[in-house]
Amino acid sequence: MFAWAWPWPTSGWIFYAVLVFSWTVYLWEAYLAYRQRRIYRLTLQVPQELGKIMDTDTFEKSRLYQLDKSNFSFWSGLYSETEGTLILLFGGIPFVWKVAGTVTARFGLGPEYEIFQSLSFLILATLFSAFTGLPWSIYNTFVIEEKHGFNQQVLVTIYADYIAPLFDKFTPLPEGELKEEIESMSKSISFPLTKVYVVEGSKRSSHSNAYFYGFFKNKRIVLFDTLLEDYSPLNKDGEPETDTLTEDKSKLKNKKQGCNNPEVLAVLGHELGHWKLGHTVKNIVISQMNSFLCFFLFAVLIGQKELFMAFGFYNSQPTLIGLMIIFQFIFSPYNEVLSFCLTVLSRRFEFQADSFARGMGRASELCSALIKLNKDNLGFPVADWLFSMWHYSHPPLLERLRALGSTKQD
């Protein structure tokens, strides 16, 4: 009687299963990106629905910008996947852990001081990631973004992304028609509005945004200055000294950024729809349930020696390494499925919020606002159906316009 045995130990199967799944996901993503790049390359004319709304020059700029970003994403993604595979194959994780132990030992801290070795490991891993990722970041910022006119940095990324938001200037929206309309709209759906602010987001980014925050009966609305046509610095900087030339007026019109008051109200109607329909609460509940499930499974799996052995840890089971192995590698299939499900749910919420704004009688203004914001951000209005289904948490522009029942500009 012969007993059949696995050619590899359990740890070996785990290791190679992780590698195979990782490359499977990468190849799937690469295939989707290829489909979308074909759209960028072959769609040379403005879609018929947008023919009277989007000019050819803006469409072409958007197409080339997205094509450059897609090509860059392909090469950076290939490098990242290859780097990750080599790190696993050559035992990079246990090697860095050993180096971290050597560093802490120089301070008289032995293996029993796991928390200090974990901190040292995190620092070393972060430095390595920053070093290998810096050339890609520099190329993206100073070549691609510069080429398309989005780069306004002189190596101030950290300041712009992390420090400046702490000191953003929030100015109360002045009394006037817009504020009165916002307050009236909030009251009509029982939104407990207490304050309306304008934030100088233009100092950090040209992207437009609006959001609300606060607990219970103390809600506040924040509008980015780039969202408001009357506040956007681009419009002020672009004002011609004289309006005698029709050509100058035409150029100014094309350069205008942001939305007029009715369009701003339509955007807020969409955002308030998320609140009224309970989307924010639903997302919080889903997030909390997912966190509970993940940490429950982590508690079950953390004691499995085979997981640590699969990644080169034969004599120890550090908690930090366990977190990395379980959340980054073992949960990968679950995370991919969950991410797709949340993307589908997000798109559904966006359609519902659009429908809510339409129910408030603001469909036409919302269509116009979506088109303007898409143009301001050089968004490309055409998307491959499979690529957008997998990646887009917000439906493509044309889908939203069709759902709103109008693709024509009044």
CSV table of C-alpha atoms in Angstrom, one decimal:
chain,number,residue,atom,x,y,z
A,1,MET,CA,0.0,0.0,0.0
A,2,PHE,CA,1.5,3.3,-1.1
A,3,ALA,CA,0.6,6.6,0.4
A,4,TRP,CA,0.6,9.6,-2.0
A,5,ALA,CA,2.5,12.6,-0.7
A,6,TRP,CA,2.6,16.2,-1.8
A,7,PRO,CA,5.8,17.0,-3.8
A,8,TRP,CA,6.2,20.2,-1.8
A,9,PRO,CA,5.5,20.9,1.8
A,10,THR,CA,2.4,23.1,2.6
A,11,SER,CA,4.6,26.2,3.0
A,12,GLY,CA,5.9,25.7,-0.5
A,13,TRP,CA,2.4,25.5,-1.9
A,14,ILE,CA,1.4,28.7,-0.1
A,15,PHE,CA,4.5,30.5,-1.4
A,16,TYR,CA,4.0,29.6,-5.1
A,17,ALA,CA,0.2,30.1,-4.8
A,18,VAL,CA,0.9,33.7,-3.7
A,19,LEU,CA,3.3,34.3,-6.6
A,20,VAL,CA,0.9,32.8,-9.2
A,21,PHE,CA,-2.1,34.8,-7.9
A,22,SER,CA,0.0,38.0,-7.9
A,23,TRP,CA,1.0,37.6,-11.5
A,24,THR,CA,-2.5,36.5,-12.5
A,25,VAL,CA,-3.9,39.8,-11.1
A,26,TYR,CA,-1.1,41.7,-12.8
A,27,LEU,CA,-1.8,40.1,-16.2
A,28,TRP,CA,-5.5,40.8,-15.8
A,29,GLU,CA,-4.8,44.4,-14.9
A,30,ALA,CA,-2.4,44.7,-17.9
A,31,TYR,CA,-5.0,43.3,-20.2
A,32,LEU,CA,-7.6,45.8,-19.0
A,33,ALA,CA,-5.1,48.6,-19.4
A,34,TYR,CA,-4.3,47.4,-22.9
A,35,ARG,CA,-8.0,47.6,-23.8
A,36,GLN,CA,-8.2,51.1,-22.5
A,37,ARG,CA,-5.1,52.2,-24.3
A,38,ARG,CA,-6.7,51.0,-27.6
A,39,ILE,CA,-9.5,53.4,-26.8
A,40,TYR,CA,-7.1,56.3,-26.3
A,41,ARG,CA,-5.3,55.5,-29.6
A,42,LEU,CA,-8.3,54.8,-31.8
A,43,THR,CA,-10.8,57.4,-30.5
A,44,LEU,CA,-9.7,60.4,-32.4
A,45,GLN,CA,-13.0,62.3,-32.7
A,46,VAL,CA,-15.2,63.8,-30.1
A,47,PRO,CA,-18.2,61.5,-29.4
A,48,GLN,CA,-21.4,62.6,-31.1
A,49,GLU,CA,-23.2,63.2,-27.9
A,50,LEU,CA,-20.5,65.8,-26.9
A,51,GLY,CA,-19.9,67.3,-30.3
A,52,LYS,CA,-21.5,70.7,-29.4
A,53,ILE,CA,-20.0,70.7,-25.8
A,54,MET,CA,-16.4,69.6,-25.9
A,55,ASP,CA,-14.0,71.2,-28.4
A,56,THR,CA,-11.6,69.2,-30.4
A,57,ASP,CA,-8.5,70.8,-28.8
A,58,THR,CA,-9.6,69.9,-25.3
A,59,PHE,CA,-10.5,66.3,-26.4
A,60,GLU,CA,-7.1,65.8,-28.0
A,61,LYS,CA,-5.2,67.1,-25.0
A,62,SER,CA,-7.2,64.8,-22.7
A,63,ARG,CA,-6.6,61.8,-25.0
A,64,LEU,CA,-2.8,62.4,-25.2
A,65,TYR,CA,-2.6,63.0,-21.4
A,66,GLN,CA,-4.4,59.8,-20.6
A,67,LEU,CA,-2.4,57.8,-23.2
A,68,ASP,CA,0.9,59.0,-21.6
A,69,LYS,CA,-0.4,58.1,-18.1
A,70,SER,CA,-1.5,54.7,-19.3
A,71,ASN,CA,1.9,53.9,-20.9
A,72,PHE,CA,3.7,55.1,-17.8
A,73,SER,CA,1.5,52.9,-15.6
A,74,PHE,CA,2.3,49.9,-17.7
A,75,TRP,CA,6.0,50.2,-17.3
A,76,SER,CA,5.9,51.2,-13.6
A,77,GLY,CA,3.5,48.3,-12.9
A,78,LEU,CA,5.7,45.8,-14.6
A,79,TYR,CA,8.7,47.0,-12.6
A,80,SER,CA,6.8,46.9,-9.4
A,81,GLU,CA,5.5,43.4,-10.0
A,82,THR,CA,9.0,42.2,-11.0
A,83,GLU,CA,10.6,43.8,-8.0
A,84,GLY,CA,8.1,42.2,-5.6
A,85,THR,CA,8.6,38.8,-7.1
A,86,LEU,CA,12.4,39.0,-6.8
A,87,ILE,CA,12.1,40.1,-3.2
A,88,LEU,CA,10.0,37.0,-2.4
A,89,LEU,CA,12.2,34.6,-4.4
A,90,PHE,CA,15.5,35.8,-2.9
A,91,GLY,CA,14.2,36.1,0.6
A,92,GLY,CA,14.2,39.8,0.8
A,93,ILE,CA,11.7,40.0,3.7
A,94,PRO,CA,13.6,37.7,6.1
A,95,PHE,CA,16.9,39.4,5.0
A,96,VAL,CA,15.6,42.9,6.0
A,97,TRP,CA,14.2,41.5,9.2
A,98,LYS,CA,17.6,40.1,10.0
A,99,VAL,CA,19.3,43.4,9.2
A,100,ALA,CA,16.8,45.1,11.5
A,101,GLY,CA,17.7,42.7,14.3
A,102,THR,CA,21.4,43.6,13.7
A,103,VAL,CA,20.6,47.3,14.0
A,104,THR,CA,18.7,46.9,17.3
A,105,ALA,CA,21.4,44.6,18.7
A,106,ARG,CA,23.9,47.5,18.3
A,107,PHE,CA,21.8,49.3,20.9
A,108,GLY,CA,21.9,46.3,23.3
A,109,LEU,CA,18.4,45.1,22.3
A,110,GLY,CA,18.0,41.3,21.7
A,111,PRO,CA,15.3,39.4,19.8
A,112,GLU,CA,13.0,39.6,22.9
A,113,TYR,CA,12.6,43.3,22.1
A,114,GLU,CA,10.5,42.5,19.0
A,115,ILE,CA,8.7,45.8,18.9
A,116,PHE,CA,12.0,47.7,18.4
A,117,GLN,CA,13.1,45.3,15.7
A,118,SER,CA,9.7,45.8,14.1
A,119,LEU,CA,10.1,49.5,14.1
A,120,SER,CA,13.6,49.1,12.6
A,121,PHE,CA,12.2,46.8,9.9
A,122,LEU,CA,9.5,49.4,9.0
A,123,ILE,CA,12.1,52.1,8.7
A,124,LEU,CA,14.4,50.1,6.5
A,125,ALA,CA,11.5,48.8,4.3
A,126,THR,CA,10.2,52.4,3.9
A,127,LEU,CA,13.6,53.7,2.9
A,128,PHE,CA,14.0,51.0,0.3
A,129,SER,CA,10.5,51.6,-1.1
A,130,ALA,CA,11.2,55.4,-1.3
A,131,PHE,CA,14.6,54.8,-3.0
A,132,THR,CA,13.3,52.5,-5.6
A,133,GLY,CA,10.1,54.5,-6.2
A,134,LEU,CA,11.7,57.9,-6.4
A,135,PRO,CA,12.8,57.7,-10.1
A,136,TRP,CA,9.3,56.8,-11.1
A,137,SER,CA,7.8,59.6,-9.1
A,138,ILE,CA,10.2,62.1,-10.5
A,139,TYR,CA,9.5,61.0,-14.1
A,140,ASN,CA,5.7,61.1,-13.5
A,141,THR,CA,5.8,64.6,-12.0
A,142,PHE,CA,8.5,66.3,-14.0
A,143,VAL,CA,8.0,64.7,-17.4
A,144,ILE,CA,4.4,63.6,-17.8
A,145,GLU,CA,2.7,66.1,-15.6
A,146,GLU,CA,5.0,68.9,-16.8
A,147,LYS,CA,4.4,68.0,-20.4
A,148,HIS,CA,0.6,68.4,-20.0
A,149,GLY,CA,0.8,71.5,-17.8
A,150,PHE,CA,-0.2,70.0,-14.4
A,151,ASN,CA,3.1,70.2,-12.6
A,152,GLN,CA,3.4,73.3,-10.4
A,153,GLN,CA,6.1,71.8,-8.0
A,154,VAL,CA,9.6,72.6,-7.3
A,155,LEU,CA,10.0,69.5,-5.1
A,156,VAL,CA,7.2,70.5,-2.7
A,157,THR,CA,5.2,67.3,-2.9
A,158,ILE,CA,5.3,66.5,0.8
A,159,TYR,CA,4.4,70.1,1.7
A,160,ALA,CA,1.5,70.2,-0.8
A,161,ASP,CA,0.0,66.8,0.0
A,162,TYR,CA,0.5,66.6,3.8
A,163,ILE,CA,1.4,69.9,5.4
A,164,ALA,CA,-0.6,72.5,3.5
A,165,PRO,CA,-3.9,70.9,4.2
A,166,LEU,CA,-3.3,71.4,7.9
A,167,PHE,CA,-3.1,75.2,7.2
A,168,ASP,CA,-5.8,75.6,4.5
A,169,LYS,CA,-7.7,78.8,4.8
A,170,PHE,CA,-11.4,78.2,5.3
A,171,THR,CA,-13.4,81.3,4.6
A,172,PRO,CA,-17.1,81.5,5.3
A,173,LEU,CA,-19.0,81.8,2.1
A,174,PRO,CA,-20.2,85.5,1.9
A,175,GLU,CA,-23.8,86.3,2.2
A,176,GLY,CA,-25.5,86.3,-1.2
A,177,GLU,CA,-27.6,84.4,-3.6
A,178,LEU,CA,-25.4,81.2,-3.6
A,179,LYS,CA,-25.4,80.9,0.2
A,180,GLU,CA,-29.1,81.5,0.4
A,181,GLU,CA,-29.8,78.9,-2.2
A,182,ILE,CA,-27.5,76.4,-0.4
A,183,GLU,CA,-29.3,77.0,2.9
A,184,SER,CA,-32.7,76.7,1.2
A,185,MET,CA,-31.8,73.4,-0.5
A,186,SER,CA,-30.4,72.0,2.7
A,187,LYS,CA,-33.5,72.9,4.6
A,188,SER,CA,-35.7,71.3,1.9
A,189,ILE,CA,-34.2,67.9,2.7
A,190,SER,CA,-33.7,68.4,6.4
A,191,PHE,CA,-29.9,68.6,6.1
A,192,PRO,CA,-28.7,70.1,9.4
A,193,LEU,CA,-26.4,72.7,7.9
A,194,THR,CA,-24.6,75.1,10.2
A,195,LYS,CA,-21.8,76.6,8.2
A,196,VAL,CA,-20.7,77.0,4.5
A,197,TYR,CA,-16.9,77.4,3.8
A,198,VAL,CA,-14.7,78.1,0.8
A,199,VAL,CA,-11.3,76.5,1.0
A,200,GLU,CA,-8.2,77.7,-1.0
A,201,GLY,CA,-7.6,74.3,-2.5
A,202,SER,CA,-6.1,75.9,-5.6
A,203,LYS,CA,-2.8,76.4,-3.7
A,204,ARG,CA,-2.3,72.6,-3.8
A,205,SER,CA,-4.3,71.4,-6.8
A,206,SER,CA,-6.3,72.5,-9.7
A,207,HIS,CA,-8.9,69.8,-9.1
A,208,SER,CA,-12.4,70.8,-8.0
A,209,ASN,CA,-14.2,69.3,-5.1
A,210,ALA,CA,-17.0,69.8,-2.5
A,211,TYR,CA,-17.8,67.8,0.6
A,212,PHE,CA,-19.6,68.0,3.9
A,213,TYR,CA,-18.5,66.9,7.4
A,214,GLY,CA,-19.7,67.0,11.0
A,215,PHE,CA,-21.7,64.8,13.4
A,216,PHE,CA,-25.4,64.7,14.1
A,217,LYS,CA,-27.0,68.1,13.9
A,218,ASN,CA,-23.8,70.0,13.2
A,219,LYS,CA,-23.0,69.6,9.5
A,220,ARG,CA,-20.8,71.9,7.4
A,221,ILE,CA,-20.3,72.2,3.7
A,222,VAL,CA,-16.9,73.0,2.2
A,223,LEU,CA,-16.5,74.2,-1.4
A,224,PHE,CA,-13.1,74.3,-3.1
A,225,ASP,CA,-12.4,77.7,-4.7
A,226,THR,CA,-11.6,75.8,-7.9
A,227,LEU,CA,-15.2,74.6,-8.0
A,228,LEU,CA,-16.6,78.1,-7.9
A,229,GLU,CA,-16.4,80.1,-11.2
A,230,ASP,CA,-16.3,83.4,-9.3
A,231,TYR,CA,-13.5,82.2,-7.0
A,232,SER,CA,-11.2,80.2,-9.2
A,233,PRO,CA,-7.7,81.9,-9.4
A,234,LEU,CA,-7.4,80.6,-13.0
A,235,ASN,CA,-10.2,82.8,-14.1
A,236,LYS,CA,-8.8,85.8,-12.3
A,237,ASP,CA,-5.3,85.3,-13.6
A,238,GLY,CA,-6.7,84.8,-17.1
A,239,GLU,CA,-8.7,88.1,-17.3
A,240,PRO,CA,-7.5,90.2,-20.2
A,241,GLU,CA,-6.6,93.8,-19.7
A,242,THR,CA,-9.0,95.0,-22.3
A,243,ASP,CA,-12.1,93.4,-23.7
A,244,THR,CA,-12.0,95.1,-27.1
A,245,LEU,CA,-10.8,92.0,-28.9
A,246,THR,CA,-13.3,89.3,-29.6
A,247,GLU,CA,-10.5,86.8,-29.7
A,248,ASP,CA,-9.4,87.6,-26.2
A,249,LYS,CA,-13.0,87.1,-24.9
A,250,SER,CA,-13.2,83.7,-26.7
A,251,LYS,CA,-9.9,82.6,-25.1
A,252,LEU,CA,-11.1,83.6,-21.7
A,253,LYS,CA,-14.3,81.7,-22.1
A,254,ASN,CA,-12.4,78.6,-23.0
A,255,LYS,CA,-10.0,79.0,-20.1
A,256,LYS,CA,-12.7,79.5,-17.4
A,257,GLN,CA,-12.6,77.0,-14.6
A,258,GLY,CA,-15.3,76.0,-12.2
A,259,CYS,CA,-19.1,76.1,-12.3
A,260,ASN,CA,-21.6,78.9,-12.1
A,261,ASN,CA,-24.1,79.1,-9.2
A,262,PRO,CA,-26.8,76.8,-10.6
A,263,GLU,CA,-24.2,74.2,-11.4
A,264,VAL,CA,-22.6,74.4,-8.0
A,265,LEU,CA,-26.1,73.8,-6.5
A,266,ALA,CA,-26.5,70.8,-8.7
A,267,VAL,CA,-23.2,69.3,-7.5
A,268,LEU,CA,-24.2,69.9,-3.9
A,269,GLY,CA,-27.6,68.3,-4.7
A,270,HIS,CA,-25.6,65.2,-5.8
A,271,GLU,CA,-23.5,65.3,-2.6
A,272,LEU,CA,-26.5,65.8,-0.3
A,273,GLY,CA,-28.1,62.9,-2.1
A,274,HIS,CA,-25.4,60.6,-0.7
A,275,TRP,CA,-26.3,61.8,2.8
A,276,LYS,CA,-30.1,61.6,2.3
A,277,LEU,CA,-29.9,58.1,0.8
A,278,GLY,CA,-27.6,56.9,3.6
A,279,HIS,CA,-24.6,56.1,1.5
A,280,THR,CA,-22.1,57.4,4.0
A,281,VAL,CA,-23.6,55.3,6.8
A,282,LYS,CA,-23.7,52.2,4.6
A,283,ASN,CA,-20.0,52.6,3.7
A,284,ILE,CA,-19.1,53.0,7.3
A,285,VAL,CA,-21.0,49.9,8.3
A,286,ILE,CA,-19.4,47.9,5.4
A,287,SER,CA,-15.9,49.1,6.4
A,288,GLN,CA,-16.4,48.2,10.1
A,289,MET,CA,-17.8,44.7,9.2
A,290,ASN,CA,-14.8,44.1,6.9
A,291,SER,CA,-12.3,45.2,9.6
A,292,PHE,CA,-13.9,42.9,12.1
A,293,LEU,CA,-13.8,40.0,9.6
A,294,CYS,CA,-10.2,40.6,8.7
A,295,PHE,CA,-8.9,40.8,12.3
A,296,PHE,CA,-11.0,37.8,13.2
A,297,LEU,CA,-9.3,35.8,10.4
A,298,PHE,CA,-6.0,37.2,11.4
A,299,ALA,CA,-6.4,35.9,14.9
A,300,VAL,CA,-7.2,32.5,13.5
A,301,LEU,CA,-4.3,32.4,11.1
A,302,ILE,CA,-1.5,34.1,13.1
A,303,GLY,CA,-0.6,30.8,14.9
A,304,GLN,CA,-0.1,28.9,11.7
A,305,LYS,CA,3.7,28.2,11.4
A,306,GLU,CA,3.4,27.2,7.7
A,307,LEU,CA,2.5,30.8,6.8
A,308,PHE,CA,5.7,32.1,8.3
A,309,MET,CA,7.8,29.2,6.9
A,310,ALA,CA,6.4,29.9,3.4
A,311,PHE,CA,8.2,33.3,3.5
A,312,GLY,CA,11.4,32.2,5.1
A,313,PHE,CA,10.7,32.6,8.8
A,314,TYR,CA,11.5,29.1,10.2
A,315,ASN,CA,12.5,29.9,13.7
A,316,SER,CA,10.4,32.9,14.7
A,317,GLN,CA,6.9,34.3,14.1
A,318,PRO,CA,7.1,38.1,14.5
A,319,THR,CA,3.7,39.7,14.8
A,320,LEU,CA,4.5,42.5,12.3
A,321,ILE,CA,5.6,39.9,9.7
A,322,GLY,CA,2.4,38.0,10.4
A,323,LEU,CA,0.4,41.1,9.6
A,324,MET,CA,2.2,41.6,6.4
A,325,ILE,CA,1.9,38.0,5.2
A,326,ILE,CA,-1.8,37.7,6.1
A,327,PHE,CA,-3.1,41.1,5.0
A,328,GLN,CA,-0.9,41.6,2.0
A,329,PHE,CA,-0.5,38.1,0.6
A,330,ILE,CA,-3.0,35.6,2.1
A,331,PHE,CA,-6.0,38.0,1.9
A,332,SER,CA,-5.1,39.0,-1.7
A,333,PRO,CA,-8.0,37.0,-3.4
A,334,TYR,CA,-10.5,38.3,-0.9
A,335,ASN,CA,-9.3,41.9,-1.3
A,336,GLU,CA,-9.6,41.7,-5.1
A,337,VAL,CA,-13.2,40.4,-4.9
A,338,LEU,CA,-14.1,42.9,-2.2
A,339,SER,CA,-12.6,45.8,-4.2
A,340,PHE,CA,-14.6,44.9,-7.2
A,341,CYS,CA,-17.8,44.6,-5.2
A,342,LEU,CA,-17.2,48.0,-3.6
A,343,THR,CA,-16.5,49.5,-7.0
A,344,VAL,CA,-19.9,48.2,-8.3
A,345,LEU,CA,-21.6,49.5,-5.1
A,346,SER,CA,-19.9,52.9,-5.5
A,347,ARG,CA,-21.1,53.2,-9.1
A,348,ARG,CA,-24.6,52.3,-8.0
A,349,PHE,CA,-24.5,55.0,-5.3
A,350,GLU,CA,-23.3,57.6,-7.8
A,351,PHE,CA,-26.2,56.9,-10.1
A,352,GLN,CA,-28.6,57.1,-7.2
A,353,ALA,CA,-27.1,60.4,-6.1
A,354,ASP,CA,-27.4,61.7,-9.7
A,355,SER,CA,-31.0,60.6,-9.7
A,356,PHE,CA,-31.6,62.4,-6.4
A,357,ALA,CA,-30.3,65.7,-7.9
A,358,ARG,CA,-32.5,65.1,-10.9
A,359,GLY,CA,-35.4,64.7,-8.6
A,360,MET,CA,-34.6,68.1,-7.2
A,361,GLY,CA,-35.0,69.5,-10.7
A,362,ARG,CA,-31.3,70.0,-11.3
A,363,ALA,CA,-30.6,67.4,-14.1
A,364,SER,CA,-29.6,70.0,-16.7
A,365,GLU,CA,-27.3,71.9,-14.4
A,366,LEU,CA,-25.7,68.7,-13.1
A,367,CYS,CA,-25.0,67.6,-16.7
A,368,SER,CA,-23.4,70.9,-17.4
A,369,ALA,CA,-21.3,70.7,-14.2
A,370,LEU,CA,-20.1,67.2,-14.9
A,371,ILE,CA,-18.9,68.2,-18.4
A,372,LYS,CA,-17.1,71.3,-17.0
A,373,LEU,CA,-15.4,69.3,-14.2
A,374,ASN,CA,-14.4,66.6,-16.7
A,375,LYS,CA,-12.8,69.2,-19.0
A,376,ASP,CA,-11.0,71.0,-16.1
A,377,ASN,CA,-9.4,67.7,-15.1
A,378,LEU,CA,-8.6,66.6,-18.7
A,379,GLY,CA,-10.8,63.5,-18.1
A,380,PHE,CA,-11.3,61.4,-21.2
A,381,PRO,CA,-15.0,60.8,-21.8
A,382,VAL,CA,-14.7,57.4,-23.6
A,383,ALA,CA,-13.9,54.2,-21.6
A,384,ASP,CA,-13.7,50.6,-22.5
A,385,TRP,CA,-16.6,48.9,-20.8
A,386,LEU,CA,-14.6,46.1,-19.1
A,387,PHE,CA,-11.9,48.5,-17.9
A,388,SER,CA,-14.4,51.0,-16.4
A,389,MET,CA,-16.4,48.2,-14.8
A,390,TRP,CA,-13.3,46.9,-13.0
A,391,HIS,CA,-11.7,50.2,-12.1
A,392,TYR,CA,-14.1,53.2,-12.1
A,393,SER,CA,-15.8,53.9,-8.8
A,394,HIS,CA,-17.6,56.7,-10.6
A,395,PRO,CA,-19.4,55.9,-13.9
A,396,PRO,CA,-17.9,57.3,-17.1
A,397,LEU,CA,-19.1,60.8,-18.1
A,398,LEU,CA,-21.3,59.6,-21.0
A,399,GLU,CA,-23.0,56.9,-18.9
A,400,ARG,CA,-23.9,59.5,-16.2
A,401,LEU,CA,-25.2,62.0,-18.8
A,402,ARG,CA,-27.4,59.3,-20.4
A,403,ALA,CA,-28.7,58.2,-17.1
A,404,LEU,CA,-29.6,61.8,-16.3
A,405,GLY,CA,-31.7,61.8,-19.5
A,406,SER,CA,-29.8,64.5,-21.3
A,407,THR,CA,-26.5,64.8,-23.2
A,408,LYS,CA,-27.3,68.2,-24.7
A,409,GLN,CA,-26.2,71.5,-23.4
A,410,ASP,CA,-29.0,74.0,-22.9
